[in-house]
Amino acid sequence: MKASETKLLALIKKSPQFVIPIYQRTYSWTEKECRELWDDILLTGSTDEITSHFLGSIVYIEKGLYQVSSQSPLLVIDGQQRLTTVTLLIAALANALGDFEPVEGFSPRKLRNYYLLNPEEDGEKYYKLILSQTDKSSLIAILSQSPQPKDCSIRITQNFKLFESLMKEDQDNLTIVCKGLAKLLVVDVALSREQDNPQLIFESMNSTGRELTKADLIRNYILMGLEPELQTKLYEQYWRSMEVEFGQEAYGTEFDKFIRHFLTVKNGVIPNKNAVYESFKAYSRLSQIAQAGVEALVKDINTFARYYCAMALGYEQNPKLKVAFQDLRELKVDVAYPFLLELYQDYDSGEFPETDFVQAVRLVESYVFRRAVCGIPTSSLNIIFANFTKALKKNNYLESIQARFLLLPSYGRFPNDDEFKQWLQIKDLYNIRDRSYWLRRLENHDRKERVVVDEYTIEHIMPQNENLAPAWKTSLGPDWQRIQKTYLHTLGNLTLTAYNSKYSDKPFVEKRDMEKGFKESPLKLNQGLGQVEQWDENAIRQRAARLSTMALDVWISPQLEDDVLNCYQSKPQQSGYTIQDHPHLCSGKMAELFKAFRKEVLALDPGVTEEFLKLYVAYKLESNFVDVVPQAKRLRIYLNMRFTEINDPKGICRDVSGLRHWANGDVELALASLEELPYILGLVRQSLERQMGDGE
């Protein structure tokens, strides 16, 4: 590696051409970063007291002899965002100057011929900077002063327009801009392919600008070290299609979400959000993945990305699946995607019929919505869906999915029809995130012509106004305040209307009988309101009962006969050990301490189970979350989590990740007295919550 400090304009001028390799991310600076650079340039150029402004590093490797003097294109490893932004700024400056040369060397002709173009070259060599894909054609259009292509780069065009507008706002600043540009400094880093590892250098760079996404890091990790021909093949055949599928705006954010779901599918473990890149590298190095080769890996990512875009971005072509995925997206159930990606793979291969796949998606939708209505915490959903397919039997695919839902432990239960109906009638359904979703689903169920709910507003039949009109008080009776408080935002009192302003707080009979009132409403939700004579507590309860019964057909529950379900019920394996095999737990101080400990741990969740093993006692949900090794003077406790994940203000935990021990987990602590129990239970709860999905 050769590194030296130099002026950015001098580096651009002496370099034949900078090329952004195909594996690099697209240009991603936003208006925020561009304005920051603009302000820095104005500040630097406005006074002689500031002699320079450091912009960062430009790291490159050359195709030929790895020296600038060789006149080979320089492949940019780091610095694309700065180079591109400065190029856009210079292009805007050259246009703004006209025939004016405010500072020597900064005439429009010199700006273009020194820093934007190679006037004696032809073809792509004519341009000082060549970007990749969509960015490339948009930048070339700007430099050649020609119209933008149809599929132009959003960031390139927007930022160029920004610089043009900033220069038009104040022509007096153009001299300052020239002086500021002349003072920009960078570290010029030239790499030698024989001696330097571009990938390691790329990962360790602490550069300015926007943080690299997981998509950037993973793409570079896969492609950077390959021969150019293979790089091009894999990028154009597999990676480029993913970038196009996700779209310019969604690629950075949605791909990061997708790759986390992909790794969950492949490893059966949810990677920490901050460790997705490290998890991907570990996955790619597994013997079976490494042996299959990089092309198989990229092809597999491409396939699952297609599934993800169909489900999460609305690109599904099958009409029934498209509607089902749309409903699921409204619930924002990202945690279900690892499970659904596996189902989609089997659907795509023909193992899972379309009708069964649609029903499985509907079961996921029902499961999540029912739990939300019944007030069941969502914390455990990601671990449930991450492990869902482990219990499936693909020879009876849909049946095994239904069985899995029905056999989930208490913390993950699928609310049955009675529980769902009861909660649906009393739940505040107005002040929830998904209120337009449930109204739309109820209204459009079994409709061939779907109602666009967005064109309607939510109507409280009994008004929200705390100062109800006399007619309403009379209708509701002397207990009107309790009735309003209890039922105002519940299912029985909510409906849809296109005439909310006309209804206002009018008495029910007027709302019913007016033109376009409830009696004339074509909406399914308003059926029956035309026959109601008085809107009171009884009317609200009756309507809630009717709609909640209808809801059972919308949000279906799994239905299996008991004898079928019994075939899926696993019988717990008995270790053969009991508390009697642990003498320290049978009498004395440790027996009393253990009794108190086990009582509190078993009370953490109804699904917690206890198992006595030869050397320790295990407590588990899906798997062990805390183990206890009995000793004469203490209970040695192990938490099944990484030491870096534990929040231990008192510092009583010990990292045993590199030490041999009998129980599970990397966190060890000791319980020796009842006084210590409350604090230690707090640590145990962290391990439990992490397993249930709260610890991310």
XYZ file of C-alpha atoms in Angstrom:
696
model
C 0.000 0.000 0.000
C 1.176 3.501 -0.833
C -0.561 6.377 0.942
C 0.061 10.093 0.621
C -1.807 13.320 1.323
C -2.738 15.213 -1.811
C -5.190 17.748 -3.143
C -8.278 16.070 -4.534
C -8.286 18.100 -7.761
C -4.625 17.243 -8.367
C -5.377 13.529 -7.934
C -8.300 13.683 -10.360
C -6.310 15.710 -12.887
C -3.317 13.346 -13.028
C -5.402 10.172 -13.001
C -6.503 8.790 -16.363
C -9.843 7.488 -15.142
C -11.618 6.252 -12.007
C -13.881 3.231 -12.481
C -16.371 1.997 -9.897
C -16.304 -1.831 -9.989
C -19.605 -3.619 -10.535
C -19.546 -5.086 -7.030
C -19.576 -1.641 -5.388
C -22.821 -0.148 -4.109
C -24.599 2.439 -6.199
C -24.241 6.143 -5.442
C -26.180 6.834 -2.247
C -25.435 10.301 -0.883
C -28.585 12.264 -0.108
C -29.267 16.004 0.022
C -28.084 16.009 3.646
C -24.533 14.844 2.809
C -24.370 17.083 -0.272
C -25.359 20.169 1.706
C -22.768 19.312 4.359
C -20.068 19.154 1.655
C -21.350 22.392 0.126
C -21.199 24.176 3.487
C -17.686 22.842 4.137
C -16.490 24.092 0.744
C -18.029 27.552 1.291
C -16.487 27.818 4.762
C -13.062 26.709 3.526
C -13.134 29.000 0.489
C -14.384 32.058 2.352
C -11.219 32.758 4.353
C -7.468 32.485 3.885
C -7.120 31.387 7.503
C -8.435 27.923 6.587
C -5.759 26.386 4.379
C -7.413 23.048 3.677
C -10.381 20.777 4.313
C -9.810 17.023 4.693
C -12.406 15.048 2.761
C -11.349 11.475 3.515
C -9.526 8.837 1.509
C -9.573 7.641 -2.070
C -8.521 3.998 -2.162
C -7.961 2.339 -5.510
C -6.251 -0.548 -7.213
C -5.097 -0.450 -10.780
C -5.811 -3.027 -13.456
C -2.281 -2.865 -14.840
C 0.951 -1.996 -13.066
C -0.780 -0.369 -10.067
C 0.787 3.035 -10.682
C -0.952 6.193 -11.788
C 1.689 6.674 -14.466
C 0.610 3.475 -16.244
C -2.539 5.233 -17.543
C -4.741 2.246 -16.675
C -8.165 2.875 -15.139
C -8.135 2.999 -11.355
C -10.653 0.661 -9.681
C -12.099 2.512 -6.711
C -12.273 0.449 -3.493
C -13.316 3.316 -1.234
C -14.205 6.932 -2.016
C -16.903 6.539 -4.667
C -19.370 8.782 -2.842
C -16.881 11.663 -2.493
C -15.562 11.363 -6.047
C -19.060 11.256 -7.526
C -20.378 14.162 -5.469
C -17.400 16.386 -6.276
C -17.787 15.458 -9.963
C -21.458 16.518 -9.863
C -20.517 19.759 -8.117
C -17.801 20.563 -10.670
C -20.209 19.797 -13.555
C -22.800 22.163 -12.050
C -20.089 24.787 -11.475
C -18.881 24.572 -15.091
C -22.451 25.147 -16.287
C -23.010 28.037 -13.888
C -19.811 29.936 -14.795
C -20.687 30.471 -18.461
C -17.575 32.197 -19.892
C -16.426 33.456 -16.488
C -13.125 32.373 -14.853
C -13.370 33.655 -11.245
C -10.137 31.942 -10.157
C -7.208 30.987 -12.368
C -7.619 27.431 -13.592
C -11.370 27.411 -12.976
C -12.774 28.342 -16.368
C -15.596 26.074 -17.607
C -13.302 24.603 -20.279
C -10.513 23.810 -17.805
C -12.940 22.382 -15.249
C -14.321 19.992 -17.860
C -11.011 19.034 -19.488
C -9.027 18.663 -16.238
C -11.557 17.058 -13.893
C -14.517 15.707 -15.860
C -13.298 14.569 -19.264
C -10.323 13.142 -21.143
C -10.721 15.277 -24.297
C -8.306 13.221 -26.400
C -9.999 9.898 -25.685
C -13.024 8.175 -27.211
C -15.817 5.970 -25.900
C -15.967 5.440 -22.149
C -12.345 6.557 -21.786
C -13.605 10.061 -22.588
C -14.935 10.385 -19.021
C -12.818 10.802 -15.877
C -15.290 8.853 -13.761
C -17.237 5.759 -14.781
C -19.917 4.611 -12.369
C -21.826 1.318 -12.446
C -25.180 0.434 -13.989
C -27.946 3.071 -13.689
C -25.579 5.615 -12.130
C -23.243 5.300 -15.098
C -25.704 6.365 -17.813
C -27.069 9.213 -15.672
C -23.608 10.675 -14.951
C -22.566 10.356 -18.595
C -25.737 12.238 -19.607
C -24.790 15.077 -17.245
C -21.160 15.224 -18.393
C -22.123 15.125 -22.078
C -24.985 17.592 -21.447
C -27.570 15.275 -22.986
C -31.071 14.180 -21.788
C -31.321 11.720 -18.933
C -32.181 8.082 -19.756
C -35.692 6.867 -18.971
C -34.530 4.808 -15.984
C -32.303 7.501 -14.531
C -30.437 7.365 -11.234
C -32.506 9.185 -8.625
C -29.554 10.211 -6.455
C -27.339 11.352 -9.349
C -30.016 13.541 -10.948
C -31.382 14.973 -7.685
C -27.969 15.926 -6.299
C -26.869 17.513 -9.583
C -30.045 19.626 -9.578
C -29.352 20.539 -5.959
C -25.889 21.902 -6.791
C -27.289 23.771 -9.793
C -29.947 25.411 -7.618
C -27.437 26.320 -4.879
C -25.254 28.076 -7.454
C -28.184 29.946 -8.980
C -29.282 31.191 -5.555
C -26.103 33.182 -5.079
C -23.811 33.838 -8.047
C -21.409 35.700 -5.710
C -20.538 32.373 -4.066
C -19.000 30.910 -7.226
C -15.553 32.392 -6.506
C -15.709 31.021 -2.966
C -16.716 27.593 -4.309
C -13.682 27.552 -6.608
C -11.333 28.499 -3.760
C -12.923 25.869 -1.491
C -12.596 23.124 -4.099
C -8.909 23.946 -4.530
C -8.332 23.339 -0.797
C -9.927 19.879 -0.595
C -7.425 17.289 0.650
C -7.641 13.484 0.508
C -5.424 10.577 1.400
C -4.371 8.978 -1.903
C -4.148 5.223 -1.206
C -2.834 3.009 -4.017
C -3.093 -0.746 -3.388
C -0.949 -3.529 -4.758
C -2.962 -6.638 -5.593
C 0.023 -8.874 -4.805
C 0.574 -7.435 -1.317
C -2.739 -5.938 -0.152
C -6.126 -7.529 0.547
C -8.691 -5.075 -0.833
C -11.589 -6.746 1.024
C -9.961 -6.460 4.459
C -8.938 -2.867 3.761
C -12.463 -2.086 2.547
C -14.025 -3.486 5.751
C -11.659 -1.617 8.056
C -11.896 1.803 6.385
C -13.210 4.510 8.733
C -14.385 6.800 5.989
C -16.741 9.761 6.038
C -20.123 9.693 4.344
C -23.025 7.238 4.571
C -22.534 4.002 6.462
C -22.323 0.932 4.283
C -25.435 -1.208 4.268
C -25.345 -4.977 4.775
C -26.135 -5.256 1.065
C -22.966 -3.296 0.217
C -20.771 -5.331 2.541
C -22.128 -8.706 1.451
C -21.983 -7.939 -2.266
C -18.394 -6.740 -1.936
C -17.446 -9.712 0.234
C -18.745 -12.148 -2.390
C -17.492 -10.451 -5.534
C -14.425 -8.397 -4.652
C -11.874 -11.195 -4.571
C -13.033 -12.930 -7.768
C -11.493 -12.740 -11.206
C -13.020 -9.917 -13.281
C -14.794 -12.284 -15.701
C -16.497 -14.199 -12.882
C -17.284 -10.941 -11.080
C -19.086 -9.644 -14.133
C -20.941 -12.898 -14.737
C -22.241 -13.254 -11.176
C -23.126 -9.602 -10.881
C -24.978 -9.345 -14.178
C -26.639 -12.769 -13.953
C -27.729 -12.692 -10.304
C -26.925 -9.584 -8.268
C -28.007 -6.896 -10.705
C -31.462 -8.455 -11.041
C -31.864 -8.216 -7.244
C -30.941 -4.523 -7.281
C -33.514 -3.919 -10.017
C -36.167 -6.017 -8.242
C -35.776 -4.173 -4.947
C -35.580 -0.781 -6.657
C -33.211 2.132 -6.118
C -34.882 3.430 -2.970
C -35.745 0.114 -1.252
C -32.555 -1.789 -2.045
C -30.512 -0.383 0.843
C -33.135 -0.951 3.528
C -35.143 -3.932 2.310
C -32.146 -6.033 1.273
C -30.739 -5.734 4.789
C -34.031 -7.049 6.188
C -34.148 -9.810 3.591
C -30.638 -11.110 4.232
C -31.421 -11.437 7.940
C -34.484 -13.539 7.102
C -32.404 -15.575 4.614
C -29.829 -16.396 7.293
C -32.603 -17.329 9.726
C -33.959 -19.793 7.161
C -30.553 -21.292 6.497
C -29.237 -21.449 10.082
C -32.455 -21.764 12.088
C -31.130 -18.984 14.324
C -32.039 -15.287 14.128
C -28.837 -13.255 13.717
C -28.505 -10.138 15.822
C -29.310 -7.027 13.765
C -25.825 -5.690 14.403
C -24.119 -8.941 13.416
C -25.800 -9.817 10.106
C -22.634 -9.317 8.055
C -20.561 -11.454 10.421
C -23.281 -14.127 10.395
C -23.286 -14.129 6.602
C -19.529 -14.576 6.434
C -19.741 -17.474 8.894
C -22.519 -19.060 6.817
C -20.581 -18.683 3.561
C -17.601 -20.450 5.144
C -19.568 -23.550 6.166
C -18.041 -26.566 4.449
C -21.129 -27.485 2.399
C -21.602 -23.878 1.230
C -17.917 -23.382 0.423
C -17.803 -26.688 -1.474
C -20.860 -25.773 -3.560
C -19.054 -22.620 -4.671
C -19.738 -18.916 -4.827
C -22.048 -19.121 -7.855
C -24.381 -21.542 -6.052
C -24.442 -19.183 -3.059
C -25.281 -16.094 -5.130
C -27.902 -18.035 -7.094
C -29.539 -19.176 -3.853
C -29.617 -15.609 -2.504
C -31.138 -14.451 -5.785
C -33.871 -17.103 -5.599
C -34.884 -16.244 -2.037
C -34.712 -12.518 -2.820
C -37.300 -13.106 -5.531
C -39.559 -14.808 -2.988
C -39.048 -11.966 -0.526
C -39.882 -9.277 -3.087
C -43.047 -11.149 -4.013
C -44.203 -11.241 -0.396
C -42.781 -8.096 1.187
C -42.729 -5.641 -1.736
C -45.936 -6.627 -3.510
C -44.452 -8.181 -6.664
C -46.401 -11.452 -6.452
C -48.181 -12.324 -9.716
C -50.555 -15.029 -8.460
C -53.815 -13.110 -7.689
C -54.811 -15.051 -4.529
C -51.315 -14.977 -3.071
C -50.920 -11.312 -3.969
C -54.011 -10.378 -1.913
C -52.958 -12.629 0.978
C -49.471 -11.091 1.095
C -50.966 -7.580 0.955
C -53.099 -8.320 4.019
C -50.076 -9.720 5.822
C -47.974 -6.636 4.999
C -50.600 -4.386 6.588
C -50.086 -6.259 9.854
C -46.306 -5.659 9.543
C -45.448 -9.249 10.410
C -41.816 -9.247 9.296
C -40.995 -11.939 11.858
C -43.019 -14.472 9.845
C -40.933 -14.097 6.685
C -38.320 -16.793 7.501
C -41.145 -19.338 7.813
C -42.933 -18.049 4.707
C -39.714 -18.024 2.665
C -39.363 -21.753 3.275
C -42.983 -22.322 2.299
C -42.500 -20.230 -0.840
C -39.490 -22.306 -1.825
C -41.566 -25.498 -1.614
C -44.471 -23.822 -3.418
C -42.092 -22.720 -6.172
C -40.704 -26.246 -6.526
C -44.171 -27.806 -6.658
C -44.016 -29.516 -3.249
C -46.647 -27.219 -1.717
C -49.904 -26.659 -3.670
C -51.088 -23.105 -4.272
C -54.367 -23.531 -2.337
C -52.503 -24.882 0.696
C -49.940 -22.079 0.516
C -52.706 -19.458 0.462
C -54.359 -21.091 3.467
C -51.030 -21.218 5.319
C -50.519 -17.482 4.722
C -54.061 -16.858 5.973
C -53.331 -18.905 9.110
C -50.266 -16.744 9.796
C -52.394 -13.632 9.326
C -55.095 -14.982 11.662
C -52.545 -16.067 14.249
C -50.928 -12.633 14.444
C -54.186 -10.640 14.394
C -55.930 -12.855 16.940
C -52.993 -12.532 19.320
C -53.016 -8.746 18.909
C -56.748 -8.571 19.657
C -56.364 -10.868 22.671
C -53.541 -8.750 24.073
C -50.895 -11.492 23.901
C -47.339 -10.037 23.786
C -45.624 -10.293 20.401
C -42.141 -10.763 21.863
C -41.995 -14.494 21.193
C -43.146 -14.406 17.555
C -39.716 -14.243 15.933
C -38.392 -17.301 17.758
C -41.662 -19.167 17.060
C -41.474 -18.533 13.324
C -37.709 -19.115 13.160
C -38.243 -22.662 14.469
C -41.636 -23.337 12.903
C -40.652 -25.641 10.059
C -38.597 -27.942 12.289
C -41.831 -29.609 13.434
C -43.467 -29.933 10.000
C -44.102 -33.134 8.065
C -43.963 -32.307 4.390
C -45.895 -35.403 3.355
C -48.857 -33.792 5.198
C -47.728 -30.215 4.774
C -50.807 -28.094 5.556
C -52.039 -30.495 8.222
C -48.697 -30.338 10.022
C -48.776 -26.514 9.889
C -52.205 -26.551 11.519
C -50.988 -29.024 14.134
C -47.941 -26.898 14.894
C -50.147 -23.846 15.497
C -52.482 -25.842 17.756
C -49.642 -27.365 19.790
C -47.675 -24.187 20.457
C -46.949 -23.680 24.172
C -48.906 -21.128 26.187
C -46.719 -18.120 25.402
C -47.098 -18.822 21.691
C -50.691 -20.072 21.636
C -53.131 -19.599 18.751
C -56.212 -18.000 20.418
C -59.251 -20.224 19.930
C -62.602 -19.012 18.596
C -64.170 -18.365 22.005
C -61.218 -16.319 23.275
C -60.999 -14.336 20.020
C -64.749 -13.574 19.925
C -64.793 -12.458 23.538
C -61.840 -10.094 23.145
C -63.019 -8.787 19.758
C -66.264 -7.554 21.303
C -64.612 -5.590 24.133
C -61.278 -4.505 22.603
C -60.607 -0.848 21.768
C -60.359 -1.357 18.008
C -60.263 2.339 17.168
C -56.957 3.222 18.803
C -54.920 0.384 17.335
C -52.409 0.590 14.534
C -54.347 -1.781 12.262
C -57.849 -0.302 12.398
C -58.165 0.291 8.642
C -56.894 -3.259 8.099
C -59.555 -5.040 10.176
C -62.357 -2.874 8.819
C -61.270 -3.599 5.255
C -60.978 -7.336 5.898
C -64.420 -7.552 7.504
C -66.059 -5.484 4.782
C -64.462 -7.297 1.840
C -64.686 -10.882 3.033
C -66.443 -12.980 0.357
C -67.027 -9.855 -1.773
C -66.345 -10.229 -5.484
C -66.248 -6.433 -5.901
C -63.848 -5.169 -3.241
C -64.610 -1.946 -1.380
C -61.756 0.568 -1.252
C -61.829 1.348 2.450
C -59.474 4.321 2.034
C -62.368 6.203 0.427
C -64.377 5.919 3.663
C -63.914 7.225 7.183
C -64.538 5.479 10.486
C -67.839 6.387 12.046
C -68.691 6.118 15.735
C -72.418 5.339 15.707
C -72.649 6.577 19.303
C -70.637 9.848 19.072
C -67.281 10.535 20.732
C -68.474 13.889 22.084
C -68.318 13.799 25.897
C -71.210 16.278 26.046
C -73.776 14.080 24.337
C -76.926 15.687 22.995
C -80.104 15.160 25.076
C -81.511 12.779 22.439
C -78.479 10.505 22.816
C -78.649 10.552 26.611
C -82.294 9.589 26.419
C -81.546 6.785 23.953
C -78.739 5.365 26.072
C -80.575 5.770 29.365
C -79.530 7.057 32.798
C -76.291 5.039 32.664
C -75.206 6.783 29.434
C -71.749 7.801 30.720
C -70.740 4.226 31.553
C -72.102 2.951 28.253
C -70.215 5.584 26.254
C -66.959 4.944 28.121
C -67.291 1.151 27.822
C -68.430 0.749 24.214
C -67.341 3.906 22.352
C -64.317 2.428 20.515
C -65.492 -1.185 20.377
C -66.555 -3.360 17.470
C -70.299 -2.901 18.011
C -70.100 0.902 17.777
C -67.691 1.308 14.838
C -68.493 1.290 11.146
C -67.540 2.911 7.826
C -69.182 5.803 6.014
C -68.515 8.258 3.221
C -70.739 10.827 4.954
C -69.056 11.328 8.314
C -69.456 15.118 8.280
C -73.188 14.830 7.506
C -73.729 12.306 10.287
C -71.885 14.420 12.858
C -73.414 13.899 16.327
C -76.975 13.517 15.035
C -79.297 11.100 16.860
C -79.215 7.528 15.644
C -82.634 7.663 13.953
C -81.526 10.643 11.847
C -78.290 8.877 10.843
C -80.339 5.832 9.942
C -83.070 7.516 7.890
C -81.292 10.471 6.230
C -80.387 10.381 2.544
C -77.381 8.013 2.129
C -77.858 7.041 5.788
C -77.366 3.646 7.380
C -80.622 2.335 5.900
C -79.381 2.993 2.339
C -75.736 2.045 2.910
C -74.374 -0.599 0.515
C -71.671 -1.617 2.987
C -71.763 -5.041 4.597
C -70.705 -3.521 7.925
C -73.910 -1.445 7.967
C -76.281 -4.299 7.212
C -78.979 -4.538 9.852
C -78.589 -0.978 11.114
C -81.649 0.051 9.086
C -83.843 -2.234 11.212
C -82.551 -1.037 14.621
C -85.042 1.239 16.382
C -82.841 2.473 19.234
C -79.070 2.581 19.644
C -78.328 1.540 23.193
C -76.156 -0.912 25.117
C -78.181 -3.904 23.954
C -77.990 -2.850 20.272
C -74.211 -2.375 20.509
C -73.724 -5.788 22.132
C -75.925 -7.540 19.565
C -74.067 -5.994 16.636
C -70.707 -6.856 18.228
C -71.818 -10.472 18.641
C -72.904 -10.662 14.992
C -69.712 -9.092 13.626
C -67.457 -11.183 15.871
C -69.134 -14.325 14.568
C -68.498 -13.097 11.019
C -64.863 -12.490 12.012
C -64.352 -16.199 12.669
C -64.716 -16.787 8.908
C -62.293 -13.969 8.125
C -59.557 -14.850 10.609
C -59.728 -18.617 10.469
C -58.390 -20.971 13.097
C -56.722 -24.333 12.458
C -59.162 -27.236 12.723
C -58.002 -30.827 13.305
C -59.675 -33.847 14.865
C -58.228 -34.931 18.210
C -56.957 -38.252 16.867
C -55.093 -36.444 14.064
C -53.648 -33.879 16.466
C -52.471 -36.638 18.799
C -50.254 -37.982 16.020
C -48.281 -34.735 16.130
C -48.064 -34.501 19.901
C -44.515 -35.327 20.920
C -44.121 -37.194 24.137
C -41.520 -35.568 26.396
C -38.428 -37.654 26.917
C -37.761 -38.455 30.519
C -34.177 -38.286 31.708
C -34.856 -40.773 34.469
C -33.427 -38.409 37.086
C -35.354 -36.708 39.892
C -34.624 -34.245 42.658
C -33.572 -37.222 44.775
C -30.489 -37.581 42.559
C -29.283 -34.185 43.833
C -28.655 -34.533 47.603
C -27.928 -30.810 48.066
C -31.494 -30.034 46.934
C -33.202 -32.456 49.287
C -32.263 -30.969 52.668
C -30.476 -28.064 54.277
C -30.015 -24.439 53.278
C -29.647 -25.151 49.538
C -32.940 -27.067 49.503
C -34.837 -24.021 50.787
C -32.992 -21.705 48.408
C -33.693 -23.968 45.426
C -37.368 -24.235 46.376
C -37.696 -20.448 46.279
C -35.697 -20.195 43.047
C -37.676 -22.854 41.139
C -40.994 -21.340 42.251
C -40.056 -17.943 40.806
C -38.600 -19.347 37.574
C -41.621 -21.556 36.860
C -43.846 -18.514 37.440
C -42.059 -16.480 34.730
C -44.229 -18.064 32.026
C -46.791 -20.895 31.967
C -44.743 -22.616 29.260
C -41.595 -22.995 31.386
C -40.752 -26.639 32.101
C -38.322 -28.186 34.574
C -36.105 -31.219 33.927
C -33.742 -32.936 36.332
C -30.598 -34.244 34.661
C -27.595 -36.088 36.071
C -25.500 -33.007 36.857
C -27.893 -30.061 36.698
C -31.527 -28.929 36.576
C -32.741 -27.373 33.321
C -35.507 -24.810 32.785
C -36.683 -24.337 29.214
C -39.236 -22.957 26.793
C -38.140 -23.805 23.266
C -34.775 -24.765 24.759
C -32.816 -24.259 27.980
C -32.678 -20.657 29.154
C -31.273 -21.281 32.651
C -29.550 -24.300 34.210
C -28.747 -24.886 37.878
C -25.768 -26.918 39.090
C -26.363 -27.747 42.801
C -23.388 -27.331 45.161
C -23.007 -27.584 48.918
C -22.830 -23.831 49.602
C -24.367 -22.277 46.478
C -26.409 -22.851 43.383
C -24.195 -22.433 40.346
C -26.391 -20.836 37.663
C -25.789 -20.722 33.914
C -27.698 -18.440 31.529
C -27.999 -19.597 27.934
C -26.878 -16.365 26.266
C -23.674 -14.673 25.192
C -21.771 -12.822 27.911
C -21.796 -9.615 25.850
C -25.619 -9.647 25.877
C -26.161 -9.677 29.646
C -26.986 -6.456 31.484
C -25.360 -6.971 34.895
C -24.935 -3.666 36.804
C -23.562 -5.427 39.884
C -20.967 -7.320 37.871
C -21.631 -10.732 39.433
C -21.639 -12.656 36.128
C -18.613 -14.447 34.696
C -17.799 -15.211 31.069
C -17.288 -18.967 30.729
C -17.492 -19.168 26.947
C -13.972 -20.548 26.710
C -14.196 -22.836 29.739
C -15.541 -26.367 30.058
C -18.727 -26.590 32.140
C -21.637 -28.985 32.390
C -24.609 -26.696 31.775
C -25.647 -24.520 28.798
C -24.678 -20.906 28.156
C -21.738 -18.528 28.403
C -22.871 -16.660 31.537
C -22.129 -18.074 34.995
C -23.198 -16.707 38.393
C -23.814 -18.014 41.903
C -26.861 -17.852 44.190
C -26.010 -18.310 47.873
C -28.793 -16.523 49.777
C -32.429 -15.479 49.506
C -31.355 -11.805 49.585
C -29.632 -12.272 46.231
C -32.679 -13.894 44.604
C -34.546 -10.801 43.270
C -31.485 -9.478 41.420
C -30.575 -12.892 40.011
C -34.148 -13.468 38.818
C -33.787 -10.250 36.831
C -30.774 -11.773 35.076
C -32.655 -15.031 34.471
C -35.530 -13.063 32.963
C -33.114 -11.525 30.453
C -32.202 -14.994 29.215
C -35.857 -16.000 28.978
C -36.812 -12.823 27.112
C -33.941 -13.281 24.706
C -35.214 -16.768 23.867
C -38.733 -15.384 23.432
C -37.396 -12.704 21.125
C -37.309 -9.669 23.431
C -33.560 -9.583 23.779
C -32.707 -8.365 20.284
